[in-house]
PDB file of N, CA and C in Angstrom:
ATOM      1  N   MET D   1     -17.369  -8.113  -5.249  1.00 71.00           N
ATOM      2  CA  MET D   1     -16.044  -7.540  -5.353  1.00 71.00           C
ATOM      3  C   MET D   1     -15.039  -8.562  -4.834  1.00 71.00           C
ATOM      4  N   ASN D   2     -13.928  -8.702  -5.548  1.00 78.00           N
ATOM      5  CA  ASN D   2     -12.901  -9.651  -5.160  1.00 78.00           C
ATOM      6  C   ASN D   2     -11.626  -8.884  -4.821  1.00 78.00           C
ATOM      7  N   ILE D   3     -11.361  -8.698  -3.537  1.00 78.00           N
ATOM      8  CA  ILE D   3     -10.169  -7.982  -3.089  1.00 78.00           C
ATOM      9  C   ILE D   3      -9.115  -9.017  -2.720  1.00 78.00           C
ATOM     10  N   ARG D   4      -7.969  -8.932  -3.384  1.00 80.00           N
ATOM     11  CA  ARG D   4      -6.903  -9.903  -3.153  1.00 80.00           C
ATOM     12  C   ARG D   4      -5.906  -9.446  -2.103  1.00 80.00           C
ATOM     13  N   HIS D   5      -5.716  -8.139  -1.965  1.00 77.00           N
ATOM     14  CA  HIS D   5      -4.795  -7.608  -0.964  1.00 77.00           C
ATOM     15  C   HIS D   5      -5.157  -6.155  -0.686  1.00 77.00           C
ATOM     16  N   THR D   6      -4.604  -5.609   0.382  1.00 77.00           N
ATOM     17  CA  THR D   6      -4.985  -4.261   0.804  1.00 77.00           C
ATOM     18  C   THR D   6      -4.598  -3.178  -0.200  1.00 77.00           C
ATOM     19  N   GLY D   7      -3.668  -3.472  -1.085  1.00 80.00           N
ATOM     20  CA  GLY D   7      -3.283  -2.500  -2.101  1.00 80.00           C
ATOM     21  C   GLY D   7      -4.409  -2.188  -3.065  1.00 80.00           C
ATOM     22  N   GLU D   8      -5.432  -3.041  -3.101  1.00 84.00           N
ATOM     23  CA  GLU D   8      -6.587  -2.834  -3.976  1.00 84.00           C
ATOM     24  C   GLU D   8      -7.739  -2.142  -3.255  1.00 84.00           C
ATOM     25  N   CYS D   9      -7.554  -1.803  -1.988  1.00 85.00           N
ATOM     26  CA  CYS D   9      -8.620  -1.194  -1.185  1.00 85.00           C
ATOM     27  C   CYS D   9      -8.488   0.317  -1.145  1.00 85.00           C
ATOM     28  N   ASN D  10      -9.634   0.973  -1.122  1.00 87.00           N
ATOM     29  CA  ASN D  10      -9.606   2.412  -0.891  1.00 87.00           C
ATOM     30  C   ASN D  10      -9.705   2.658   0.617  1.00 87.00           C
ATOM     31  N   ARG D  11      -9.680   3.905   1.014  1.00 87.00           N
ATOM     32  CA  ARG D  11      -9.675   4.261   2.437  1.00 87.00           C
ATOM     33  C   ARG D  11     -10.892   3.705   3.181  1.00 87.00           C
ATOM     34  N   GLU D  12     -12.056   3.831   2.576  1.00 90.00           N
ATOM     35  CA  GLU D  12     -13.282   3.366   3.222  1.00 90.00           C
ATOM     36  C   GLU D  12     -13.284   1.843   3.408  1.00 90.00           C
ATOM     37  N   GLN D  13     -12.789   1.123   2.420  1.00 88.00           N
ATOM     38  CA  GLN D  13     -12.734  -0.333   2.525  1.00 88.00           C
ATOM     39  C   GLN D  13     -11.760  -0.771   3.621  1.00 88.00           C
ATOM     40  N   LEU D  14     -10.624  -0.096   3.711  1.00 84.00           N
ATOM     41  CA  LEU D  14      -9.666  -0.429   4.765  1.00 84.00           C
ATOM     42  C   LEU D  14     -10.243  -0.136   6.141  1.00 84.00           C
ATOM     43  N   LEU D  15     -10.941   0.978   6.267  1.00 85.00           N
ATOM     44  CA  LEU D  15     -11.575   1.339   7.534  1.00 85.00           C
ATOM     45  C   LEU D  15     -12.626   0.303   7.909  1.00 85.00           C
ATOM     46  N   HIS D  16     -13.451  -0.118   6.947  1.00 87.00           N
ATOM     47  CA  HIS D  16     -14.456  -1.147   7.196  1.00 87.00           C
ATOM     48  C   HIS D  16     -13.793  -2.451   7.658  1.00 87.00           C
ATOM     49  N   PHE D  17     -12.725  -2.832   6.976  1.00 82.00           N
ATOM     50  CA  PHE D  17     -12.018  -4.054   7.330  1.00 82.00           C
ATOM     51  C   PHE D  17     -11.466  -3.996   8.755  1.00 82.00           C
ATOM     52  N   SER D  18     -10.826  -2.862   9.092  1.00 78.00           N
ATOM     53  CA  SER D  18     -10.227  -2.770  10.428  1.00 78.00           C
ATOM     54  C   SER D  18     -11.282  -2.748  11.529  1.00 78.00           C
ATOM     55  N   ARG D  19     -12.453  -2.197  11.249  1.00 83.00           N
ATOM     56  CA  ARG D  19     -13.516  -2.151  12.259  1.00 83.00           C
ATOM     57  C   ARG D  19     -14.263  -3.473  12.397  1.00 83.00           C
ATOM     58  N   ASN D  20     -14.294  -4.278  11.338  1.00 83.00           N
ATOM     59  CA  ASN D  20     -15.088  -5.504  11.346  1.00 83.00           C
ATOM     60  C   ASN D  20     -14.259  -6.778  11.316  1.00 83.00           C
ATOM     61  N   SER D  21     -12.965  -6.661  11.453  1.00 80.00           N
ATOM     62  CA  SER D  21     -12.095  -7.828  11.405  1.00 80.00           C
ATOM     63  C   SER D  21     -12.212  -8.634  12.697  1.00 80.00           C
ATOM     64  N   VAL D  22     -12.109  -9.940  12.583  1.00 77.00           N
ATOM     65  CA  VAL D  22     -12.136 -10.795  13.773  1.00 77.00           C
ATOM     66  C   VAL D  22     -10.813 -10.716  14.525  1.00 77.00           C
ATOM     67  N   CYS D  23      -9.763 -10.265  13.862  1.00 78.00           N
ATOM     68  CA  CYS D  23      -8.447 -10.086  14.493  1.00 78.00           C
ATOM     69  C   CYS D  23      -8.226  -8.593  14.697  1.00 78.00           C
ATOM     70  N   SER D  24      -8.271  -8.158  15.941  1.00 75.00           N
ATOM     71  CA  SER D  24      -8.090  -6.726  16.183  1.00 75.00           C
ATOM     72  C   SER D  24      -6.601  -6.399  16.280  1.00 75.00           C
ATOM     73  N   ILE D  25      -6.286  -5.141  15.989  1.00 79.00           N
ATOM     74  CA  ILE D  25      -4.914  -4.675  16.132  1.00 79.00           C
ATOM     75  C   ILE D  25      -4.895  -3.552  17.151  1.00 79.00           C
ATOM     76  N   THR D  26      -3.768  -3.391  17.804  1.00 85.00           N
ATOM     77  CA  THR D  26      -3.658  -2.357  18.834  1.00 85.00           C
ATOM     78  C   THR D  26      -3.614  -0.980  18.181  1.00 85.00           C
ATOM     79  N   GLU D  27      -3.874   0.029  18.991  1.00 87.00           N
ATOM     80  CA  GLU D  27      -3.807   1.400  18.483  1.00 87.00           C
ATOM     81  C   GLU D  27      -2.393   1.743  18.036  1.00 87.00           C
ATOM     82  N   LYS D  28      -1.385   1.192  18.714  1.00 92.00           N
ATOM     83  CA  LYS D  28       0.003   1.450  18.342  1.00 92.00           C
ATOM     84  C   LYS D  28       0.306   0.880  16.953  1.00 92.00           C
ATOM     85  N   ILE D  29      -0.124  -0.347  16.703  1.00 86.00           N
ATOM     86  CA  ILE D  29       0.093  -0.960  15.388  1.00 86.00           C
ATOM     87  C   ILE D  29      -0.668  -0.182  14.327  1.00 86.00           C
ATOM     88  N   GLN D  30      -1.907   0.192  14.614  1.00 84.00           N
ATOM     89  CA  GLN D  30      -2.700   0.969  13.662  1.00 84.00           C
ATOM     90  C   GLN D  30      -2.024   2.299  13.360  1.00 84.00           C
ATOM     91  N   SER D  31      -1.471   2.939  14.374  1.00 90.00           N
ATOM     92  CA  SER D  31      -0.768   4.204  14.179  1.00 90.00           C
ATOM     93  C   SER D  31       0.465   4.009  13.302  1.00 90.00           C
ATOM     94  N   ASN D  32       1.209   2.924  13.540  1.00 89.00           N
ATOM     95  CA  ASN D  32       2.389   2.635  12.722  1.00 89.00           C
ATOM     96  C   ASN D  32       1.995   2.394  11.269  1.00 89.00           C
ATOM     97  N   TYR D  33       0.916   1.641  11.047  1.00 84.00           N
ATOM     98  CA  TYR D  33       0.430   1.404   9.677  1.00 84.00           C
ATOM     99  C   TYR D  33       0.052   2.722   9.002  1.00 84.00           C
ATOM    100  N   SER D  34      -0.603   3.597   9.745  1.00 88.00           N
ATOM    101  CA  SER D  34      -1.013   4.889   9.191  1.00 88.00           C
ATOM    102  C   SER D  34       0.199   5.723   8.790  1.00 88.00           C
ATOM    103  N   LYS D  35       1.205   5.744   9.655  1.00 90.00           N
ATOM    104  CA  LYS D  35       2.420   6.512   9.356  1.00 90.00           C
ATOM    105  C   LYS D  35       3.129   5.942   8.134  1.00 90.00           C
ATOM    106  N   GLU D  36       3.225   4.621   8.057  1.00 87.00           N
ATOM    107  CA  GLU D  36       3.867   3.991   6.901  1.00 87.00           C
ATOM    108  C   GLU D  36       3.084   4.272   5.624  1.00 87.00           C
ATOM    109  N   GLY D  37       1.768   4.232   5.709  1.00 85.00           N
ATOM    110  CA  GLY D  37       0.927   4.519   4.553  1.00 85.00           C
ATOM    111  C   GLY D  37       1.084   5.950   4.081  1.00 85.00           C
ATOM    112  N   GLU D  38       1.110   6.894   5.018  1.00 90.00           N
ATOM    113  CA  GLU D  38       1.298   8.306   4.660  1.00 90.00           C
ATOM    114  C   GLU D  38       2.650   8.515   3.990  1.00 90.00           C
ATOM    115  N   LYS D  39       3.666   7.825   4.497  1.00 87.00           N
ATOM    116  CA  LYS D  39       5.007   7.943   3.910  1.00 87.00           C
ATOM    117  C   LYS D  39       4.992   7.439   2.461  1.00 87.00           C
ATOM    118  N   LEU D  40       4.321   6.308   2.222  1.00 85.00           N
ATOM    119  CA  LEU D  40       4.236   5.771   0.866  1.00 85.00           C
ATOM    120  C   LEU D  40       3.439   6.696  -0.055  1.00 85.00           C
ATOM    121  N   LEU D  41       2.339   7.242   0.451  1.00 85.00           N
ATOM    122  CA  LEU D  41       1.509   8.129  -0.361  1.00 85.00           C
ATOM    123  C   LEU D  41       2.230   9.419  -0.728  1.00 85.00           C
ATOM    124  N   SER D  42       3.120   9.877   0.131  1.00 89.00           N
ATOM    125  CA  SER D  42       3.828  11.129  -0.146  1.00 89.00           C
ATOM    126  C   SER D  42       5.040  10.917  -1.055  1.00 89.00           C
ATOM    127  N   SER D  43       5.391   9.670  -1.307  1.00 86.00           N
ATOM    128  CA  SER D  43       6.530   9.370  -2.175  1.00 86.00           C
ATOM    129  C   SER D  43       6.108   9.406  -3.640  1.00 86.00           C
ATOM    130  N   ASN D  44       6.967   9.916  -4.490  1.00 83.00           N
ATOM    131  CA  ASN D  44       6.686   9.960  -5.927  1.00 83.00           C
ATOM    132  C   ASN D  44       7.203   8.723  -6.647  1.00 83.00           C
ATOM    133  N   ASN D  45       7.878   7.846  -5.939  1.00 82.00           N
ATOM    134  CA  ASN D  45       8.474   6.675  -6.554  1.00 82.00           C
ATOM    135  C   ASN D  45       7.399   5.667  -6.948  1.00 82.00           C
ATOM    136  N   LEU D  46       7.494   5.154  -8.167  1.00 76.00           N
ATOM    137  CA  LEU D  46       6.513   4.186  -8.668  1.00 76.00           C
ATOM    138  C   LEU D  46       6.915   2.738  -8.431  1.00 76.00           C
ATOM    139  N   ALA D  47       8.201   2.478  -8.331  1.00 83.00           N
ATOM    140  CA  ALA D  47       8.683   1.103  -8.208  1.00 83.00           C
ATOM    141  C   ALA D  47       9.144   0.835  -6.779  1.00 83.00           C
ATOM    142  N   ARG D  48       8.558  -0.193  -6.169  1.00 85.00           N
ATOM    143  CA  ARG D  48       8.899  -0.561  -4.797  1.00 85.00           C
ATOM    144  C   ARG D  48       9.024  -2.061  -4.694  1.00 85.00           C
ATOM    145  N   SER D  49       9.803  -2.492  -3.707  1.00 87.00           N
ATOM    146  CA  SER D  49       9.970  -3.921  -3.434  1.00 87.00           C
ATOM    147  C   SER D  49       9.895  -4.156  -1.938  1.00 87.00           C
ATOM    148  N   TRP D  50       9.651  -5.401  -1.575  1.00 86.00           N
ATOM    149  CA  TRP D  50       9.651  -5.815  -0.179  1.00 86.00           C
ATOM    150  C   TRP D  50      11.006  -6.452   0.085  1.00 86.00           C
ATOM    151  N   LEU D  51      11.793  -5.898   1.025  1.00 88.00           N
ATOM    152  CA  LEU D  51      13.133  -6.398   1.302  1.00 88.00           C
ATOM    153  C   LEU D  51      13.379  -6.395   2.806  1.00 88.00           C
ATOM    154  N   ASP D  52      13.677  -7.555   3.330  1.00 91.00           N
ATOM    155  CA  ASP D  52      13.976  -7.697   4.769  1.00 91.00           C
ATOM    156  C   ASP D  52      12.884  -7.093   5.649  1.00 91.00           C
ATOM    157  N   GLY D  53      11.628  -7.340   5.289  1.00 84.00           N
ATOM    158  CA  GLY D  53      10.506  -6.883   6.098  1.00 84.00           C
ATOM    159  C   GLY D  53      10.134  -5.418   5.938  1.00 84.00           C
ATOM    160  N   LYS D  54      10.719  -4.761   4.937  1.00 84.00           N
ATOM    161  CA  LYS D  54      10.417  -3.348   4.722  1.00 84.00           C
ATOM    162  C   LYS D  54      10.157  -3.087   3.249  1.00 84.00           C
ATOM    163  N   ILE D  55       9.387  -2.033   2.991  1.00 86.00           N
ATOM    164  CA  ILE D  55       9.150  -1.595   1.616  1.00 86.00           C
ATOM    165  C   ILE D  55      10.271  -0.630   1.251  1.00 86.00           C
ATOM    166  N   VAL D  56      10.936  -0.919   0.149  1.00 87.00           N
ATOM    167  CA  VAL D  56      12.041  -0.065  -0.295  1.00 87.00           C
ATOM    168  C   VAL D  56      11.759   0.449  -1.701  1.00 87.00           C
ATOM    169  N   ASN D  57      12.195   1.665  -1.970  1.00 88.00           N
ATOM    170  CA  ASN D  57      12.059   2.239  -3.301  1.00 88.00           C
ATOM    171  C   ASN D  57      13.089   1.613  -4.228  1.00 88.00           C
ATOM    172  N   GLU D  58      12.671   1.365  -5.447  1.00 88.00           N
ATOM    173  CA  GLU D  58      13.558   0.798  -6.463  1.00 88.00           C
ATOM    174  C   GLU D  58      13.747   1.825  -7.569  1.00 88.00           C
ATOM    175  N   LYS D  59      14.843   1.695  -8.289  1.00 88.00           N
ATOM    176  CA  LYS D  59      15.084   2.554  -9.440  1.00 88.00           C
ATOM    177  C   LYS D  59      14.109   2.171 -10.548  1.00 88.00           C
ATOM    178  N   GLU D  60      13.441   3.175 -11.100  1.00 84.00           N
ATOM    179  CA  GLU D  60      12.487   2.917 -12.183  1.00 84.00           C
ATOM    180  C   GLU D  60      13.212   2.563 -13.471  1.00 84.00           C
ATOM    181  N   THR D  61      12.642   1.616 -14.172  1.00 84.00           N
ATOM    182  CA  THR D  61      13.137   1.335 -15.517  1.00 84.00           C
ATOM    183  C   THR D  61      12.212   2.055 -16.495  1.00 84.00           C
ATOM    184  N   LYS D  62      12.575   2.078 -17.750  1.00 79.00           N
ATOM    185  CA  LYS D  62      11.757   2.787 -18.742  1.00 79.00           C
ATOM    186  C   LYS D  62      10.374   2.164 -18.882  1.00 79.00           C
ATOM    187  N   ASP D  63      10.227   0.901 -18.508  1.00 86.00           N
ATOM    188  CA  ASP D  63       8.948   0.215 -18.675  1.00 86.00           C
ATOM    189  C   ASP D  63       8.000   0.385 -17.491  1.00 86.00           C
ATOM    190  N   ASP D  64       8.516   0.738 -16.313  1.00 82.00           N
ATOM    191  CA  ASP D  64       7.673   0.811 -15.115  1.00 82.00           C
ATOM    192  C   ASP D  64       6.504   1.777 -15.274  1.00 82.00           C
ATOM    193  N   ARG D  65       6.755   2.985 -15.718  1.00 78.00           N
ATOM    194  CA  ARG D  65       5.688   3.986 -15.851  1.00 78.00           C
ATOM    195  C   ARG D  65       4.666   3.525 -16.889  1.00 78.00           C
ATOM    196  N   PHE D  66       5.133   2.980 -18.002  1.00 84.00           N
ATOM    197  CA  PHE D  66       4.231   2.483 -19.044  1.00 84.00           C
ATOM    198  C   PHE D  66       3.321   1.386 -18.490  1.00 84.00           C
ATOM    199  N   ILE D  67       3.893   0.455 -17.770  1.00 84.00           N
ATOM    200  CA  ILE D  67       3.112  -0.649 -17.198  1.00 84.00           C
ATOM    201  C   ILE D  67       2.077  -0.121 -16.214  1.00 84.00           C
ATOM    202  N   LEU D  68       2.495   0.748 -15.304  1.00 77.00           N
ATOM    203  CA  LEU D  68       1.571   1.262 -14.298  1.00 77.00           C
ATOM    204  C   LEU D  68       0.452   2.102 -14.908  1.00 77.00           C
ATOM    205  N   GLU D  69       0.740   2.846 -15.935  1.00 81.00           N
ATOM    206  CA  GLU D  69      -0.308   3.634 -16.593  1.00 81.00           C
ATOM    207  C   GLU D  69      -1.356   2.743 -17.232  1.00 81.00           C
ATOM    208  N   HIS D  70      -0.967   1.575 -17.694  1.00 84.00           N
ATOM    209  CA  HIS D  70      -1.893   0.704 -18.390  1.00 84.00           C
ATOM    210  C   HIS D  70      -2.645  -0.265 -17.479  1.00 84.00           C
ATOM    211  N   VAL D  71      -2.191  -0.447 -16.257  1.00 81.00           N
ATOM    212  CA  VAL D  71      -2.924  -1.325 -15.345  1.00 81.00           C
ATOM    213  C   VAL D  71      -3.906  -0.570 -14.482  1.00 81.00           C
ATOM    214  N   GLN D  72      -3.822   0.738 -14.456  1.00 63.00           N
ATOM    215  CA  GLN D  72      -4.727   1.507 -13.596  1.00 63.00           C
ATOM    216  C   GLN D  72      -6.073   1.625 -14.176  1.00 63.00           C
TER     217      GLN D  72
END
């Protein structure tokens, strides 16, 4: 399996990575990641960008849904 980034990981793979990583993270950082992940999962927005260190929702264009349906 070739995982390029965490967006391609399921819950079990992320858990395995966090438990077996040579770089540990604090419980506070892990909690913040979990909260951010839950926020993203509860959002219905399909288009997002990285801006000034944060993930922001973008306005969908007519092509976004078509593209995402075909890459899944």
